[in-house]
C-alpha positions as a Markdown table, in Angstrom:
| # | Residue | x | y | z |
|---|---|---|---|---|
| 1 | Ala | 42.9 | 37.5 | -19.4 |
| 2 | Lys | 43.9 | 40.2 | -21.9 |
| 3 | Lys | 47.6 | 39.9 | -20.9 |
| 4 | Leu | 47.7 | 36.1 | -21.4 |
| 5 | Gly | 45.7 | 35.9 | -24.6 |
| 6 | Glu | 42.2 | 34.4 | -24.8 |
| 7 | Gln | 43.0 | 30.7 | -25.3 |
| 8 | Ala | 45.9 | 30.8 | -22.8 |
| 9 | Ala | 43.7 | 32.6 | -20.3 |
| 10 | Tyr | 41.2 | 29.8 | -20.5 |
| 11 | Ser | 43.9 | 27.2 | -20.0 |
| 12 | Ala | 45.4 | 29.0 | -17.1 |
| 13 | Ile | 42.0 | 29.3 | -15.3 |
| 14 | His | 41.2 | 25.7 | -16.1 |
| 15 | His | 44.5 | 24.6 | -14.5 |
| 16 | Tyr | 43.9 | 26.9 | -11.5 |
| 17 | Ile | 40.3 | 25.5 | -10.9 |
| 18 | Lys | 41.8 | 22.0 | -10.7 |
| 19 | Arg | 44.4 | 23.1 | -8.2 |
| 20 | Val | 41.9 | 25.0 | -6.1 |
| 21 | Ser | 39.5 | 22.0 | -6.1 |
| 22 | Val | 42.2 | 19.7 | -4.8 |
| 23 | Trp | 43.8 | 21.9 | -2.2 |
| 24 | Ser | 40.5 | 23.4 | -0.8 |
| 25 | Gly | 39.2 | 19.8 | -0.7 |
| 26 | Leu | 42.1 | 18.7 | 1.5 |
| 27 | Ala | 41.6 | 21.8 | 3.7 |
| 28 | Ala | 37.9 | 21.1 | 4.1 |
| 29 | Leu | 38.7 | 17.5 | 5.1 |
| 30 | Val | 41.1 | 18.6 | 7.8 |
| 31 | Leu | 38.5 | 21.2 | 9.0 |
| 32 | Leu | 35.8 | 18.5 | 9.1 |
| 33 | Ile | 37.9 | 16.1 | 11.1 |
| 34 | Gly | 38.8 | 18.8 | 13.6 |
| 35 | Leu | 35.2 | 20.0 | 14.0 |
| 36 | Leu | 33.9 | 16.4 | 14.4 |
| 37 | Ser | 36.6 | 15.8 | 17.1 |
| 38 | Ile | 35.5 | 18.9 | 18.9 |
| 39 | Gly | 31.9 | 17.9 | 18.5 |
| 40 | Glu | 32.4 | 14.6 | 20.2 |
| 41 | Gln | 34.3 | 16.2 | 23.1 |
| 42 | Ile | 31.5 | 18.7 | 23.8 |
| 43 | Gly | 28.7 | 16.3 | 23.1 |
| 44 | Leu | 27.4 | 17.9 | 19.9 |
| 45 | Arg | 24.0 | 16.3 | 19.1 |
| 46 | Ala | 24.0 | 16.6 | 15.3 |
| 47 | Pro | 27.3 | 15.8 | 13.7 |
| 48 | Ile | 25.6 | 15.5 | 10.3 |
| 49 | Ile | 25.0 | 19.2 | 10.4 |
| 50 | Ile | 28.8 | 19.8 | 10.7 |
| 51 | Val | 29.4 | 17.5 | 7.7 |
| 52 | Leu | 26.8 | 19.4 | 5.6 |
| 53 | Ile | 28.1 | 22.8 | 6.6 |
| 54 | Val | 31.7 | 22.0 | 5.6 |
| 55 | Leu | 30.5 | 20.4 | 2.4 |
| 56 | Ile | 28.4 | 23.5 | 1.6 |
| 57 | Asp | 31.4 | 25.8 | 2.3 |
| 58 | Tyr | 33.7 | 23.7 | 0.1 |
| 59 | Leu | 31.2 | 23.6 | -2.8 |
| 60 | Ala | 30.4 | 27.2 | -2.5 |
| 61 | Tyr | 34.1 | 28.1 | -2.6 |
| 62 | Ile | 34.5 | 26.1 | -5.8 |
| 63 | Thr | 31.4 | 27.7 | -7.3 |
| 64 | Glu | 32.4 | 31.2 | -6.3 |
| 65 | Thr | 35.9 | 30.6 | -7.8 |
| 66 | Ser | 34.2 | 29.6 | -11.1 |
| 67 | Arg | 32.1 | 32.8 | -11.0 |
| 68 | Ala | 35.3 | 34.8 | -10.5 |
| 69 | Ala | 36.8 | 33.1 | -13.5 |
| 70 | Met | 33.9 | 34.0 | -15.7 |
| 71 | Gln | 34.1 | 37.6 | -14.5 |
| 72 | Ala | 37.9 | 37.7 | -15.3 |
| 73 | Leu | 37.2 | 36.3 | -18.7 |
| 74 | His | 34.5 | 39.0 | -19.3 |
| 75 | Gln | 31.8 | 36.3 | -19.8 |
| 76 | Phe | 29.2 | 38.4 | -18.2 |
| 77 | Val | 26.1 | 36.8 | -19.8 |
| 78 | Arg | 27.3 | 33.3 | -18.8 |
| 79 | Leu | 28.1 | 34.7 | -15.4 |
| 80 | Gly | 24.6 | 36.0 | -15.0 |
| 81 | Leu | 23.0 | 32.8 | -16.1 |
| 82 | Tyr | 25.3 | 30.7 | -14.0 |
| 83 | Thr | 24.6 | 32.7 | -10.9 |
| 84 | Leu | 20.9 | 32.8 | -11.5 |
| 85 | Ser | 20.8 | 29.0 | -12.0 |
| 86 | Trp | 22.9 | 28.4 | -8.9 |
| 87 | Met | 20.8 | 30.6 | -6.6 |
| 88 | Ala | 17.5 | 29.3 | -8.1 |
| 89 | Phe | 18.5 | 25.6 | -7.5 |
| 90 | Arg | 19.9 | 26.6 | -4.1 |
| 91 | Phe | 16.5 | 28.1 | -3.1 |
| 92 | Leu | 14.3 | 25.5 | -4.7 |
| 93 | Leu | 16.2 | 22.4 | -3.4 |
| 94 | Ala | 16.5 | 23.8 | 0.1 |
| 95 | Ile | 12.9 | 24.7 | 0.4 |
| 96 | Ala | 11.9 | 21.4 | -1.2 |
| 97 | Gly | 13.9 | 19.5 | 1.4 |
| 98 | Leu | 12.3 | 21.5 | 4.3 |
| 99 | Trp | 8.8 | 21.1 | 3.0 |
| 100 | Leu | 8.9 | 17.5 | 2.0 |
| 101 | Tyr | 10.9 | 16.1 | 4.9 |
| 102 | Gly | 10.6 | 18.8 | 7.6 |
| 103 | Ser | 14.3 | 18.5 | 8.3 |
| 104 | Val | 17.0 | 21.2 | 8.4 |
| 105 | Ser | 19.7 | 18.6 | 7.4 |
| 106 | Val | 17.8 | 17.8 | 4.2 |
| 107 | Gly | 17.4 | 21.5 | 3.5 |
| 108 | Leu | 21.1 | 21.9 | 3.9 |
| 109 | Leu | 21.7 | 18.9 | 1.6 |
| 110 | Gly | 19.6 | 20.7 | -1.0 |
| 111 | Val | 21.9 | 23.8 | -0.7 |
| 112 | Ala | 24.9 | 21.5 | -1.3 |
| 113 | Leu | 23.3 | 19.8 | -4.3 |
| 114 | Ser | 22.7 | 23.1 | -6.0 |
| 115 | Ala | 26.4 | 23.6 | -6.6 |
| 116 | Ile | 26.8 | 20.0 | -7.7 |
| 117 | Val | 24.1 | 20.6 | -10.3 |
| 118 | Val | 25.6 | 23.7 | -11.9 |
| 119 | Phe | 29.3 | 23.4 | -11.6 |
| 120 | Pro | 29.8 | 20.5 | -14.1 |
| 121 | Phe | 28.2 | 22.7 | -16.8 |
| 122 | Phe | 30.8 | 25.4 | -16.1 |
| 123 | Tyr | 33.7 | 22.9 | -16.1 |
| 124 | Ala | 32.7 | 21.3 | -19.3 |
| 125 | Trp | 32.4 | 24.7 | -21.0 |
| 126 | Leu | 35.8 | 25.8 | -19.6 |
| 127 | Lys | 37.5 | 22.6 | -20.7 |
| 128 | Lys | 36.1 | 22.9 | -24.2 |
| 129 | Gln | 37.7 | 26.3 | -24.5 |
| 130 | Thr | 41.2 | 24.9 | -23.8 |
| 131 | Lys | 41.3 | 22.6 | -26.8 |
| 132 | Gly | 44.5 | 23.1 | -28.8 |
| 133 | Val | 46.6 | 24.3 | -25.9 |
| 134 | Gln | 49.6 | 22.0 | -25.7 |
| 135 | Ala | 50.7 | 22.7 | -22.1 |
| 136 | Pro | 48.8 | 24.2 | -19.1 |
| 137 | Val | 49.5 | 27.9 | -18.5 |
| 138 | Glu | 50.3 | 28.8 | -14.9 |
| 139 | Leu | 48.6 | 31.8 | -13.2 |
| 140 | Glu | 50.7 | 34.1 | -11.1 |
| 141 | Leu | 49.1 | 33.7 | -7.7 |
| 142 | Pro | 49.0 | 36.6 | -5.1 |
| 143 | Lys | 51.3 | 36.3 | -2.1 |
| 144 | Phe | 49.9 | 34.8 | 1.1 |
| 145 | Arg | 50.5 | 38.0 | 3.1 |
| 146 | Lys | 48.1 | 39.8 | 0.8 |
| 147 | Ile | 45.4 | 37.2 | 0.9 |
| 148 | Leu | 45.5 | 36.7 | 4.7 |
| 149 | Pro | 43.8 | 40.0 | 5.8 |
| 150 | Val | 41.1 | 39.8 | 3.2 |
| 151 | Ala | 40.4 | 36.2 | 4.1 |
| 152 | Leu | 40.3 | 37.0 | 7.8 |
| 153 | Gly | 38.1 | 40.1 | 7.3 |
| 154 | Tyr | 35.5 | 38.5 | 5.2 |
| 155 | Ser | 35.5 | 35.3 | 7.2 |
| 156 | Ala | 34.8 | 37.4 | 10.3 |
| 157 | Phe | 31.7 | 38.8 | 8.6 |
| 158 | Val | 30.6 | 35.2 | 7.6 |
| 159 | Val | 31.0 | 34.1 | 11.3 |
| 160 | Ile | 29.0 | 37.1 | 12.4 |
| 161 | Ser | 26.2 | 36.4 | 10.0 |
| 162 | Tyr | 25.8 | 32.8 | 11.2 |
| 163 | Gln | 27.2 | 32.8 | 14.7 |
| 164 | Asp | 23.7 | 32.7 | 16.3 |
| 165 | Ile | 23.0 | 29.3 | 14.7 |
| 166 | Leu | 26.3 | 27.9 | 16.0 |
| 167 | Leu | 25.6 | 29.3 | 19.4 |
| 168 | Ala | 22.2 | 27.7 | 19.3 |
| 169 | Tyr | 23.8 | 24.2 | 19.4 |
| 170 | Phe | 25.4 | 25.1 | 22.7 |
| 171 | Val | 22.8 | 27.1 | 24.5 |
| 172 | Leu | 19.5 | 25.6 | 23.4 |
| 173 | Ser | 17.8 | 22.3 | 24.0 |
| 174 | Gln | 17.2 | 19.8 | 21.2 |
| 175 | Ser | 13.6 | 20.9 | 20.6 |
| 176 | Asp | 14.4 | 24.6 | 20.8 |
| 177 | Leu | 17.3 | 24.1 | 18.4 |
| 178 | Gly | 15.0 | 22.7 | 15.8 |
| 179 | Ile | 12.7 | 25.7 | 16.2 |
| 180 | Tyr | 15.5 | 28.2 | 15.9 |
| 181 | Thr | 17.2 | 26.7 | 12.9 |
| 182 | Ala | 13.9 | 26.2 | 11.0 |
| 183 | Ser | 13.0 | 29.9 | 11.8 |
| 184 | Thr | 16.3 | 31.4 | 10.7 |
| 185 | Ile | 17.0 | 29.7 | 7.4 |
| 186 | Leu | 14.9 | 32.1 | 5.2 |
| 187 | Pro | 16.0 | 35.3 | 6.9 |
| 188 | Lys | 19.6 | 34.3 | 6.4 |
| 189 | Gly | 18.8 | 34.0 | 2.7 |
| 190 | Ile | 18.3 | 37.7 | 2.5 |
| 191 | Ile | 22.1 | 38.1 | 3.2 |
| 192 | Val | 22.8 | 35.9 | 0.2 |
| 193 | Leu | 20.2 | 37.8 | -1.9 |
| 194 | Thr | 21.9 | 41.2 | -1.4 |
| 195 | Leu | 25.4 | 39.7 | -2.1 |
| 196 | Ser | 24.8 | 39.8 | -5.8 |
| 197 | Val | 24.8 | 43.6 | -5.8 |
| 198 | Met | 28.4 | 43.7 | -4.3 |
| 199 | Gln | 29.6 | 41.0 | -6.7 |
| 200 | Val | 28.6 | 43.2 | -9.6 |
| 201 | Val | 29.9 | 46.5 | -8.4 |
| 202 | Phe | 33.1 | 45.4 | -6.5 |
| 203 | Pro | 35.3 | 45.0 | -9.7 |
| 204 | Val | 34.4 | 48.6 | -10.6 |
| 205 | Met | 35.1 | 49.9 | -7.1 |
| 206 | Val | 38.7 | 48.5 | -7.2 |
| 207 | Gly | 39.3 | 49.2 | -10.9 |
| 208 | Gln | 42.0 | 51.8 | -11.4 |
| 209 | Gln | 40.8 | 52.6 | -14.9 |
| 210 | His | 37.6 | 54.1 | -13.5 |
| 211 | Ser | 37.5 | 57.7 | -12.2 |
| 212 | Ala | 37.1 | 58.4 | -8.5 |
| 213 | Glu | 33.8 | 60.1 | -9.2 |
| 214 | Leu | 32.4 | 57.1 | -11.0 |
| 215 | Arg | 33.4 | 54.8 | -8.2 |
| 216 | Ala | 32.0 | 57.1 | -5.6 |
| 217 | Gly | 28.7 | 57.3 | -7.4 |
| 218 | Leu | 28.6 | 53.6 | -7.8 |
| 219 | Ile | 29.2 | 53.0 | -4.1 |
| 220 | Ala | 26.3 | 55.4 | -3.3 |
| 221 | Arg | 23.9 | 53.7 | -5.7 |
| 222 | Ser | 24.9 | 50.2 | -4.5 |
| 223 | Thr | 24.2 | 51.3 | -0.9 |
| 224 | Ile | 20.7 | 52.5 | -1.8 |
| 225 | Ile | 20.0 | 49.2 | -3.7 |
| 226 | Thr | 21.4 | 47.0 | -1.0 |
| 227 | Val | 19.5 | 48.8 | 1.8 |
| 228 | Gly | 16.3 | 48.9 | -0.3 |
| 229 | Ala | 16.5 | 45.2 | -1.2 |
| 230 | Ala | 17.2 | 44.2 | 2.3 |
| 231 | Ile | 14.3 | 46.2 | 3.7 |
| 232 | Ile | 11.8 | 45.0 | 1.0 |
| 233 | Ala | 12.9 | 41.4 | 1.4 |
| 234 | Ser | 12.6 | 41.6 | 5.1 |
| 235 | Gly | 9.2 | 43.2 | 4.9 |
| 236 | Met | 7.9 | 40.6 | 2.5 |
| 237 | Leu | 9.2 | 37.8 | 4.8 |
| 238 | Ile | 7.6 | 39.4 | 7.9 |
| 239 | Ala | 4.3 | 39.9 | 6.0 |
| 240 | Ser | 4.2 | 36.2 | 4.8 |
| 241 | Ser | 5.6 | 34.7 | 8.0 |
| 242 | Gly | 2.2 | 33.2 | 8.8 |
| 243 | Leu | 2.0 | 31.4 | 5.5 |
| 244 | Val | 5.7 | 30.3 | 5.7 |
| 245 | Cys | 5.1 | 28.6 | 9.1 |
| 246 | Ser | 1.6 | 27.2 | 8.6 |
| 247 | Gly | -0.4 | 25.3 | 6.1 |
| 248 | Thr | 0.4 | 22.3 | 4.0 |
| 249 | Leu | 3.6 | 23.8 | 2.5 |
| 250 | Gly | 4.7 | 25.5 | 5.8 |
| 251 | Ile | 8.1 | 24.9 | 7.2 |
| 252 | Arg | 7.8 | 22.6 | 10.2 |
| 253 | His | 8.8 | 23.9 | 13.7 |
| 254 | Cys | 9.3 | 27.5 | 12.6 |
| 255 | Gln | 7.7 | 30.3 | 14.5 |
| 256 | Thr | 6.3 | 33.6 | 13.0 |
| 257 | Asp | 7.7 | 35.8 | 15.8 |
| 258 | Leu | 11.2 | 34.3 | 15.4 |
| 259 | Ile | 11.1 | 34.8 | 11.6 |
| 260 | Ser | 10.0 | 38.4 | 12.0 |
| 261 | Thr | 12.8 | 39.1 | 14.6 |
| 262 | Met | 15.5 | 37.5 | 12.4 |
| 263 | Ala | 14.2 | 39.3 | 9.3 |
| 264 | Leu | 14.9 | 42.6 | 11.1 |
| 265 | Ala | 18.4 | 41.4 | 12.1 |
| 266 | Val | 19.7 | 40.9 | 8.6 |
| 267 | Ile | 19.2 | 44.5 | 7.4 |
| 268 | Pro | 22.1 | 46.0 | 9.4 |
| 269 | Leu | 24.3 | 43.0 | 8.5 |
| 270 | Cys | 23.8 | 43.7 | 4.8 |
| 271 | Ile | 25.0 | 47.3 | 5.4 |
| 272 | Val | 28.0 | 46.1 | 7.5 |
| 273 | Arg | 29.1 | 43.9 | 4.6 |
| 274 | Leu | 28.9 | 46.9 | 2.3 |
| 275 | Leu | 31.1 | 48.9 | 4.6 |
| 276 | Ile | 33.8 | 46.2 | 4.9 |
| 277 | Met | 33.8 | 45.7 | 1.1 |
| 278 | Ile | 34.4 | 49.4 | 0.7 |
| 279 | Gln | 37.4 | 49.1 | 3.0 |
| 280 | Phe | 38.8 | 46.2 | 0.8 |
| 281 | Ala | 38.2 | 48.4 | -2.3 |
| 282 | Arg | 40.3 | 51.1 | -0.7 |
| 283 | Ser | 43.1 | 48.7 | 0.0 |
| 284 | Lys | 42.5 | 48.9 | 3.8 |
| 285 | Asp | 42.6 | 45.1 | 4.0 |
| 286 | Trp | 43.2 | 44.7 | 7.8 |
| 287 | Thr | 40.5 | 47.2 | 8.8 |
| 288 | Pro | 37.5 | 44.8 | 8.5 |
| 289 | Phe | 39.0 | 42.0 | 10.6 |
| 290 | Leu | 40.3 | 44.5 | 13.3 |
| 291 | Leu | 36.9 | 46.1 | 13.3 |
| 292 | Leu | 34.7 | 43.0 | 13.5 |
| 293 | Ala | 36.7 | 40.7 | 15.7 |
| 294 | Pro | 36.3 | 42.5 | 19.1 |
| 295 | Pro | 32.5 | 42.9 | 19.1 |
| 296 | Thr | 32.1 | 39.3 | 17.8 |
| 297 | Leu | 34.1 | 37.8 | 20.6 |
| 298 | Ala | 32.3 | 39.9 | 23.2 |
| 299 | Tyr | 28.8 | 38.8 | 21.8 |
| 300 | Val | 29.8 | 35.1 | 21.7 |
| 301 | Ala | 31.1 | 35.2 | 25.2 |
| 302 | Tyr | 28.0 | 37.0 | 26.5 |
| 303 | Ser | 25.5 | 34.7 | 24.7 |
| 304 | Tyr | 27.3 | 31.5 | 25.7 |
| 305 | Val | 27.0 | 32.5 | 29.4 |
| 306 | Tyr | 23.6 | 34.3 | 29.6 |
| 307 | Thr | 21.4 | 33.1 | 26.7 |
| 308 | Ser | 18.9 | 30.3 | 27.4 |
| 309 | Gly | 15.9 | 30.6 | 25.1 |
| 310 | Val | 15.0 | 30.9 | 21.4 |
| 311 | Gln | 13.4 | 34.3 | 21.6 |
| 312 | Gln | 16.2 | 35.6 | 23.8 |
| 313 | Leu | 18.8 | 34.4 | 21.4 |
| 314 | Ala | 17.0 | 35.9 | 18.4 |
| 315 | Thr | 16.4 | 39.2 | 20.2 |
| 316 | Glu | 20.0 | 39.5 | 21.4 |
| 317 | Phe | 21.3 | 38.7 | 17.9 |
| 318 | Thr | 19.1 | 41.4 | 16.4 |
| 319 | Met | 20.2 | 44.0 | 19.0 |
| 320 | Phe | 23.8 | 42.9 | 18.3 |
| 321 | Ser | 23.4 | 43.5 | 14.5 |
| 322 | Tyr | 22.2 | 47.1 | 15.0 |
| 323 | Leu | 24.8 | 47.8 | 17.6 |
| 324 | Leu | 27.5 | 46.4 | 15.3 |
| 325 | Leu | 26.4 | 48.7 | 12.5 |
| 326 | Ala | 26.5 | 51.7 | 14.8 |
| 327 | Tyr | 29.9 | 50.6 | 16.1 |
| 328 | Cys | 31.4 | 50.2 | 12.6 |
| 329 | Cys | 30.0 | 53.5 | 11.3 |
| 330 | Gly | 31.3 | 55.3 | 14.4 |
| 331 | Leu | 34.8 | 53.9 | 14.2 |
| 332 | Leu | 35.1 | 54.4 | 10.5 |
| 333 | Met | 34.1 | 58.0 | 10.8 |
| 334 | Leu | 36.7 | 58.5 | 13.4 |
| 335 | Gln | 39.3 | 56.8 | 11.1 |
| 336 | Ser | 38.7 | 58.5 | 7.8 |
| 337 | Asn | 35.1 | 59.8 | 7.5 |
| 338 | Pro | 34.0 | 57.1 | 5.0 |
| 339 | Ala | 30.5 | 56.8 | 6.6 |
| 340 | Arg | 30.0 | 60.6 | 6.5 |
| 341 | Gln | 31.1 | 60.7 | 2.9 |
| 342 | Leu | 28.8 | 57.8 | 2.1 |
| 343 | Val | 25.8 | 59.7 | 3.5 |
| 344 | Ile | 26.7 | 62.8 | 1.3 |
| 345 | Leu | 27.1 | 60.6 | -1.8 |
| 346 | Ile | 23.7 | 59.0 | -1.2 |
| 347 | Ser | 22.0 | 62.3 | -0.8 |
| 348 | Arg | 23.6 | 63.5 | -4.1 |
| 349 | Asn | 22.5 | 60.4 | -6.0 |
| 350 | Lys | 18.9 | 60.4 | -4.8 |
């Protein structure tokens, strides 16, 4: 933003947002057609879920792009308010859909609507800043070969986080599927909750203007905060699981034992995400994908063949999450000792 000049930077980002919205929309449409075609061939019972998931991904991508734009423009107060509003609407609309209609699809629709509510305010503000600019300013985009490993690596983590829900469509009956999806939607929210920590510290982790000591200390503190937030949120969810699944405002079809099991599963996943973001910050862009792909494929193959019940699926996913964390830490220590260094940094910053 500083290189372009303030008004030109706003214009460049405004033009970029429009391009991203169009091209990502076309990509989402192609993906939706492909997934619906596969769904028909394998007899997928709820195509509306596929539509909603693709819609959520598209809207989340646009919203995250707008968040990145505010971060680049150093609009940190607006960024905080924008993020808080988005997450608040996401939570409230999803829970309202589940409680009022008892349907996972309505809950997912609420998640999608949250982005539709907040994004127009950002776009109107951004467009207002470009008044007086005669011609749109083009941003210099990164090369595809630089984007690919990062996209693959982070996509692998997203797949890992939600692969149990996708597997549920293939290995569970219709009634068990409703129980499992209703019982996992809140535990998965813990992953989103801890994401905000990384979104704040990641720019500092990659910034060359900051000293190595500052970045190392920040990594240590963000690890403590991430782990602490995940444990506290999981503990609160386990403690309130009876209230969540019963009573007038309880989520229909959810089970307390499943919520408790899944709440434990997300703790190591939050740490795994931190480890892969550290690799990105160190310009080891291919490491996350090469690290995550083999165990993910092995877990999917095993679960598809041997898993048959909701509790079995939840238990195996939880075991996989902890084994994945141990696997990542072990290989990273063998590679360059980052996990060992992380433990030392945490101990120094306590």
